[in-house]
Structure formats: C-alpha cells, structure tokens
Short mmCIF file of C-alpha atoms and ligand atoms in Angstrom, two decimals:
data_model
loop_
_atom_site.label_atom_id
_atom_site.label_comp_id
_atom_site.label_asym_id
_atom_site.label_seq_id
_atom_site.Cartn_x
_atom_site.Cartn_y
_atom_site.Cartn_z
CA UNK A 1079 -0.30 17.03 -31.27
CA UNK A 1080 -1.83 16.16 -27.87
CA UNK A 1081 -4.74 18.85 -26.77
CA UNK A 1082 -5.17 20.16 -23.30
CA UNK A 1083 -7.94 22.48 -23.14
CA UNK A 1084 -9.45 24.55 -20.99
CA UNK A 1085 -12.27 22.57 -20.47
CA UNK A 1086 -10.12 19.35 -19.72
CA UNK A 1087 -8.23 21.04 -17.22
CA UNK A 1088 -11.61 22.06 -15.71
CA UNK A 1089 -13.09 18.63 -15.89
CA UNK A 1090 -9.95 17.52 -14.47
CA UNK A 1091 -10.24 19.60 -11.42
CA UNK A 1092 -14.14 18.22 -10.48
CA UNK A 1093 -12.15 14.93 -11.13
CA UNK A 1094 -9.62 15.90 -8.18
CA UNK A 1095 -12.74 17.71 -6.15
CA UNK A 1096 -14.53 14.11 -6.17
CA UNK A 1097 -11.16 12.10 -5.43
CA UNK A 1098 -10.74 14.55 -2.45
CA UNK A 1099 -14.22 14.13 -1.39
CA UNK A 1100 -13.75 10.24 -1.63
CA UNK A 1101 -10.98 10.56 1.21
CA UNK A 1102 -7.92 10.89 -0.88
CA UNK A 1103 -5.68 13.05 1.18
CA UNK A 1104 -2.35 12.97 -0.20
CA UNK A 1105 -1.68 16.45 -1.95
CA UNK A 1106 1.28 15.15 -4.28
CA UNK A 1107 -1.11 12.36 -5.74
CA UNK A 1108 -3.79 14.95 -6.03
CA UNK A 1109 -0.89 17.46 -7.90
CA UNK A 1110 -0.24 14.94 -10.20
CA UNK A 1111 -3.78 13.89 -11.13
CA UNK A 1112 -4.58 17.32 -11.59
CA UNK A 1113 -1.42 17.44 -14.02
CA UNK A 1114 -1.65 14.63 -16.06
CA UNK A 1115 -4.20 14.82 -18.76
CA UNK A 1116 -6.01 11.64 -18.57
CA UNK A 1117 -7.61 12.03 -21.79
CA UNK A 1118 -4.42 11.32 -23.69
CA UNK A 1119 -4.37 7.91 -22.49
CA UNK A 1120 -7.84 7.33 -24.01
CA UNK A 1121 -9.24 6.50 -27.64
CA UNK A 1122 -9.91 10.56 -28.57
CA UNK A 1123 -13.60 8.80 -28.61
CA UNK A 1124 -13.47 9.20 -25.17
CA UNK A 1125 -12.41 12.68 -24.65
CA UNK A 1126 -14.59 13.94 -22.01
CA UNK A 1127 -15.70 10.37 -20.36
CA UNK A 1128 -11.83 10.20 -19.31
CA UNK A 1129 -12.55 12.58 -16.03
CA UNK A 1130 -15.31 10.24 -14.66
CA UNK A 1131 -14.95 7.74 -12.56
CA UNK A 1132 -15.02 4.79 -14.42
CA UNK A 1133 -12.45 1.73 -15.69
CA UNK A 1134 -12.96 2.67 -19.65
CA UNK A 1135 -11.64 0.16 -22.94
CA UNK A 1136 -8.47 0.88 -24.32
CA UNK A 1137 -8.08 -2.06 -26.33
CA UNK A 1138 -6.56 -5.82 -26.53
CA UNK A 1139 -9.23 -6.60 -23.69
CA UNK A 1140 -7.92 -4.22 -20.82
CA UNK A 1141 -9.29 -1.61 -19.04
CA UNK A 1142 -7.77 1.70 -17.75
CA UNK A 1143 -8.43 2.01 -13.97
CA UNK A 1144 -10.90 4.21 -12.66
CA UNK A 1145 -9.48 7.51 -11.46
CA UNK A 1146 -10.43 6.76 -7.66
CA UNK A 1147 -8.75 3.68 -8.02
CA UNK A 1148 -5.58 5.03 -9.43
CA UNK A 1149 -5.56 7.78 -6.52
CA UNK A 1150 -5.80 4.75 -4.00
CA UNK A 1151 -2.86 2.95 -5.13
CA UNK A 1152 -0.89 5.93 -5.48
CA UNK A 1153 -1.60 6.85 -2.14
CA UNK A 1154 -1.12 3.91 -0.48
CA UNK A 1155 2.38 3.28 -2.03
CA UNK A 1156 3.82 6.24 -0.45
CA UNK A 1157 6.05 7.66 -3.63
CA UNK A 1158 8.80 9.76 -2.75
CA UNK A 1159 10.33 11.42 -5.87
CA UNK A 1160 13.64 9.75 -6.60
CA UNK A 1161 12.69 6.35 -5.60
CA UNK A 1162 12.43 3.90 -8.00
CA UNK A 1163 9.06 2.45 -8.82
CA UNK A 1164 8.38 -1.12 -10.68
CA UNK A 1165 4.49 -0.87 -12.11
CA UNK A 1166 3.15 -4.32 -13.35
CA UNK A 1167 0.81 -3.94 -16.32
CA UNK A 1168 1.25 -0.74 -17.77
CA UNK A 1169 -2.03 -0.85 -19.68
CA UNK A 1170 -2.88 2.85 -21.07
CA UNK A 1171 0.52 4.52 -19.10
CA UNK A 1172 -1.76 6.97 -17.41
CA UNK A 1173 -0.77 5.30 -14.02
CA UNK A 1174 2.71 5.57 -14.78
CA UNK A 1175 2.58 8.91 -16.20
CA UNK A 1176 0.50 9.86 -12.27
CA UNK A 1177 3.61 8.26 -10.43
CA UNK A 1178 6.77 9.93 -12.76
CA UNK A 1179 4.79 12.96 -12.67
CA UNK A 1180 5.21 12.19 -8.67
CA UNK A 1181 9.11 12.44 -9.69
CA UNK A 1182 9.69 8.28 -9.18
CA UNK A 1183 12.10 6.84 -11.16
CA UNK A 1184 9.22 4.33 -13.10
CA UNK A 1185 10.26 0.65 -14.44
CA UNK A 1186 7.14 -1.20 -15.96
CA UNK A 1187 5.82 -4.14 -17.12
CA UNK A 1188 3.69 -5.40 -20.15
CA UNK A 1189 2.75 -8.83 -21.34
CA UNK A 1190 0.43 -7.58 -24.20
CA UNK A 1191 2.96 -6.36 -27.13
CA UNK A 1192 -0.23 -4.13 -28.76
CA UNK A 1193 -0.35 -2.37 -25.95
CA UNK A 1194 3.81 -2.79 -24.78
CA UNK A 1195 4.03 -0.90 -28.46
CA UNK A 1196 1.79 2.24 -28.12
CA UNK A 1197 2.01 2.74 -24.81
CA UNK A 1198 6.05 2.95 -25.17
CA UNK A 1199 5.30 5.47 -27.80
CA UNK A 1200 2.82 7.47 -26.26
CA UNK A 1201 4.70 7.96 -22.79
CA UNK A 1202 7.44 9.67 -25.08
CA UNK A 1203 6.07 11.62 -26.69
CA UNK A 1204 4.18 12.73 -24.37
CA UNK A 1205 7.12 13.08 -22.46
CA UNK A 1206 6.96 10.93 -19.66
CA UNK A 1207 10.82 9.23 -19.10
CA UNK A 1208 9.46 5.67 -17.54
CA UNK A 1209 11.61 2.76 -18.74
CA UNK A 1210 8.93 0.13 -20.47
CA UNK A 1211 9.64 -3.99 -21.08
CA UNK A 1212 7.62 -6.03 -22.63
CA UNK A 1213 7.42 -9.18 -20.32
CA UNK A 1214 5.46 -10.98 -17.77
CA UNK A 1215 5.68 -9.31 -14.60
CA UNK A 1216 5.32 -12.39 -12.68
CA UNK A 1217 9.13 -12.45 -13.00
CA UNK A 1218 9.48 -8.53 -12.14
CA UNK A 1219 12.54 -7.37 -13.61
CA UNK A 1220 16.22 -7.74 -11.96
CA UNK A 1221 16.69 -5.11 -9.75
CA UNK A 1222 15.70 -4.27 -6.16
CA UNK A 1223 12.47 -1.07 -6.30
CA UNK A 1224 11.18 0.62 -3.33
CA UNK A 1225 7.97 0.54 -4.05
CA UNK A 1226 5.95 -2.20 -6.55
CA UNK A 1227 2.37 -1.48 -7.66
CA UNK A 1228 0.48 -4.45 -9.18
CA UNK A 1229 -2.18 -3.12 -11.70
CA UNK A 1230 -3.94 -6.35 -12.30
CA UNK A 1231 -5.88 -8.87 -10.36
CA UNK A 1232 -3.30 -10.98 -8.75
CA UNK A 1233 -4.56 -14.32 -7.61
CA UNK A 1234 -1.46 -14.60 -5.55
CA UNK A 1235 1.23 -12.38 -4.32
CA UNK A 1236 4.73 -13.23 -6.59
CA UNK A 1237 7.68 -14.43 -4.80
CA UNK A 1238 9.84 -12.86 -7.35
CA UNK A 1239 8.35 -9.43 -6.73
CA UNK A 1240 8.25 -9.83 -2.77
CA UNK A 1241 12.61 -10.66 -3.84
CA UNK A 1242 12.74 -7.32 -6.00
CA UNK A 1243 11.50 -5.20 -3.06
CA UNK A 1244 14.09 -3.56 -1.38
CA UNK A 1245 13.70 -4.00 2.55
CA UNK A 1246 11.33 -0.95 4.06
CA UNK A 1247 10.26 -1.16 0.87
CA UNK A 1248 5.89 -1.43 -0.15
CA UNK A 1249 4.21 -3.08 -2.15
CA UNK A 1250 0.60 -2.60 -3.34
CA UNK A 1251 -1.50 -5.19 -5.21
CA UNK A 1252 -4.86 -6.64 -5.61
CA UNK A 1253 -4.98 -10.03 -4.61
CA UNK A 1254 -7.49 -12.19 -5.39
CA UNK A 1255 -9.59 -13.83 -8.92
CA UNK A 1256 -12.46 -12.39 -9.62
CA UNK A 1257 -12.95 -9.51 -6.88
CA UNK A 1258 -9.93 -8.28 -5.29
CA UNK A 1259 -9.20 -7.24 -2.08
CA UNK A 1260 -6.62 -4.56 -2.24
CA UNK A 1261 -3.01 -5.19 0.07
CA UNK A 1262 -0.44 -3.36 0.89
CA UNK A 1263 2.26 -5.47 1.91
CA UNK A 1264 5.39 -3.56 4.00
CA UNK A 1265 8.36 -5.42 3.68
CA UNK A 1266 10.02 -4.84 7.26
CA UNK A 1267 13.14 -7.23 6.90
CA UNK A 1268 14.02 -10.37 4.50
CA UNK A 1269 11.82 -13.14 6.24
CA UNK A 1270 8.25 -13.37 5.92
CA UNK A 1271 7.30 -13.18 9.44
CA UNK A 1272 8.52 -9.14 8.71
CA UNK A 1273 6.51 -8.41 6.18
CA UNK A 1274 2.96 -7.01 6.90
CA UNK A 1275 -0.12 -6.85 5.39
CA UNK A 1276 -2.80 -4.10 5.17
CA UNK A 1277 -5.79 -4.70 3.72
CA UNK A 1278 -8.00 -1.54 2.34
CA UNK A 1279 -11.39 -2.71 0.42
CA UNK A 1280 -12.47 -4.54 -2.79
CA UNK A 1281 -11.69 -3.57 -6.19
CA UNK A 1282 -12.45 -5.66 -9.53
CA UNK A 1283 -9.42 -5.49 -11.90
CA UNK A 1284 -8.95 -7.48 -15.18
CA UNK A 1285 -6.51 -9.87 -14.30
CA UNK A 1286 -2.91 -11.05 -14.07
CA UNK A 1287 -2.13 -13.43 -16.88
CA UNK A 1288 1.31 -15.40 -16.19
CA UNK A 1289 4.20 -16.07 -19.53
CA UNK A 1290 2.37 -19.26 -19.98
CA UNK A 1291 -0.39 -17.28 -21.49
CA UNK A 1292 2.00 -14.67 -23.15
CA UNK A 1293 0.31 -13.43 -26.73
N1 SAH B 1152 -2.10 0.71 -15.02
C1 SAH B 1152 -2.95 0.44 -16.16
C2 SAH B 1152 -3.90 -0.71 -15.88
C3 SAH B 1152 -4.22 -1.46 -17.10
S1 SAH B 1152 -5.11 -2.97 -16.86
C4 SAH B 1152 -3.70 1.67 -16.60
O1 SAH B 1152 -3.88 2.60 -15.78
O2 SAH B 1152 -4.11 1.75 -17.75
C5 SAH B 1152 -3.84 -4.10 -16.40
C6 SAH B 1152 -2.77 -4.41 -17.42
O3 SAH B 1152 -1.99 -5.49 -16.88
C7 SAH B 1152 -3.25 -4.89 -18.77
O4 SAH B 1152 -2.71 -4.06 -19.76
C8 SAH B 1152 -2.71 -6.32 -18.89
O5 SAH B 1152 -2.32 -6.68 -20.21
C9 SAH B 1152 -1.51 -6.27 -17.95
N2 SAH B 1152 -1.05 -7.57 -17.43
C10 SAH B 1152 -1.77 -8.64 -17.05
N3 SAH B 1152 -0.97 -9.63 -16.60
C11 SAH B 1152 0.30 -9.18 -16.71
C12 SAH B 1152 1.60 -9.73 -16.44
N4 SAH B 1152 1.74 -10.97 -15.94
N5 SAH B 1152 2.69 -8.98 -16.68
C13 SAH B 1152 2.57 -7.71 -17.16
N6 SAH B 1152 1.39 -7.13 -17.45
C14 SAH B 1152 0.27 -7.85 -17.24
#
C-alpha cells in the first residue's frame, strides 16, 4: 500500500515553495506537484530525498528528473485538461502522473522493457489512467497529440514527432548530446517555415537512444 504522510505532504509543499521561488508561475503545474507524491516513483530508499531538487536513480541506467525540471516542461507545454499528451520516455511515471493529474489525456513511450514493466504497473495502481507502449519514441505513436514532451536528451528534433503534432499544437524537448538546450517548438501550420522555436536554458538529461539500440 502506497504511504502519504504527513510529513511528505509537508516536504512536498517546501518542494512547491522552492519551484515557486525558482519562477514557476503556473498554478495548475504547481496543483499537481503538490498532489502527486513523488516519493512513490522512487526506490522507498529514497523516501525523503524525493522532495529535493535533484535527478535521483531509478534503475536500468535512468534518472528521474529533478523536480524544477519537471515544473519547467510542464509549464512550458501549456496542458489544458482534455488534450491529449504524447510523453517520450516515461522513466519513473512521475512526469506523467504531474501531467494526467493536470487532467491530459497521457500516451507514452518506453524503450527500456524493465522499466516499460513497472512503471505500467505502478501508474495503475496508483491510479493514474495514462496509456503506456513499450517502443522507441523516435517513431511516436500513430496519432496526431497536442502537445509532445521529450524526456530525454534529443540530439535532434524527430520528424515523425514534428508529423504527430497536431497544428497549434507544442512541443517541448531537449535538444542536444551531452548538455541540452531546452526548445519549445510551436507548430503554427504544416510547413516548417511555421513552426517556431523558443529556446529557455540548459539542462543535462540522460539521453535518447533510437530502436537500433532497443534492449
Ligand atoms: N519522465 C521520466 C524521465 C526518465 S529519464 C521521469 O520523470 O522519470 C528518460 C527516459 O527516456 C528513460 O527511461 C529512457 O529509457 C527513455 N528513453 C530514451 N530513449 C528513448 C526512446 N527512443 N524512446 C522511448 N524512451 C526512451
């Protein structure tokens, strides 16, 4: 039975106090990260370390995201509930569990089956209704999505994905190999010359592994 104590919920709130104080302004990403126990999407191990700030292990190589940087993405992808939202690399679920706690309609993506396997699990019973596929997000998943969010260092932006994204739609990724520079990419018509680019800061992300190097 997943715990949420009193003194998560008030670690969780100095956790939302600090993203606030970083410049995160958006109140329904705030809600939501105030909401979602992080901690469940951690090894128990690291029970209280889940409300710093800090990318932490959670196994087959990968990292969760640090909070800030979930708050970023969340913000800058402009969720409305309904919507439907395509996440590539699902990792721990926590980000997906931030963004259907938003009230998106969440499709994501894993290439690591370990992780594809728990994670699947844990959003459920958790009860967090995203649809999970095990698969490399290079190719997204058929469909058009109103928003993508890219959750590993890209070292380019897919054309698949920039296909899947409905027109008006945004996406948000981290583009680059090593250090990232974090885009978000509006998509204001079909033809490239309409789609612009915002860029907001560095980030370091593990990275985006294509279905060549599927395990
Ligand atoms: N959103 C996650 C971030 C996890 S780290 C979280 O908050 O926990 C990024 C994840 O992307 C890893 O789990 C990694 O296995 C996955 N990944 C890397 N390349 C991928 C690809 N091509 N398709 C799908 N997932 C990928």
């Amino acid at each position: 039975m997943m715990q949420d104590t009193y003194k998560h919920k008030g670690l969780r709130q100095q956790m939302v106090d600090g993203l606030r104080q970083q410049g995160i302004t958006d109140e329904a990403v705030l809600r939501a990260m105030n909401e979602v126990p992080r901690h469940w999407f951690l090894d128990s191990a690291l029970d209280t370390a889940a409300y710093d700030d800090r990318a932490l292990p959670i196994g087959c190589d990968q990292t969760i995201s640090h909070p800030s940087t979930v708050a970023m993405q969340s913000q800058l992808l402009a969720v409305q509930p309904k919507m439907k939202v395509l996440e590539i690399g699902t990792g721990s679920g926590y980000q997906t569990a931030v963004l259907c706690r938003m009230g998106a309609r969440v499709f994501t993506i894993e290439r690591q089956k370990g992780l594809f396997d728990r994670t699947t699990k844990l959003l459920r019973d958790c009860g967090f209704r995203a649809q999970c596929f095990l698969g490399d997000g290079y190719q997204g998943l058929s469909g058009q999505y109103d928003r993508i969010i890219v959750t590993c260092g890209a070292p380019d932006v897919p054309a698949a994905l920039m296909a899947q994204l409905k027109v008006g739609g945004i996406m948000v990724i981290p583009l680059g190999e090593g250090e990232q520079e974090m885009l978000r990419i509006t998509k204001d018509g079909e033809a490239k010359e309409d789609w612009r680019v915002e860029k907001f800061g560095t980030y370091s992300f593990v990275p985006m592994l294509d279905g060549r190097q599927m395990r």
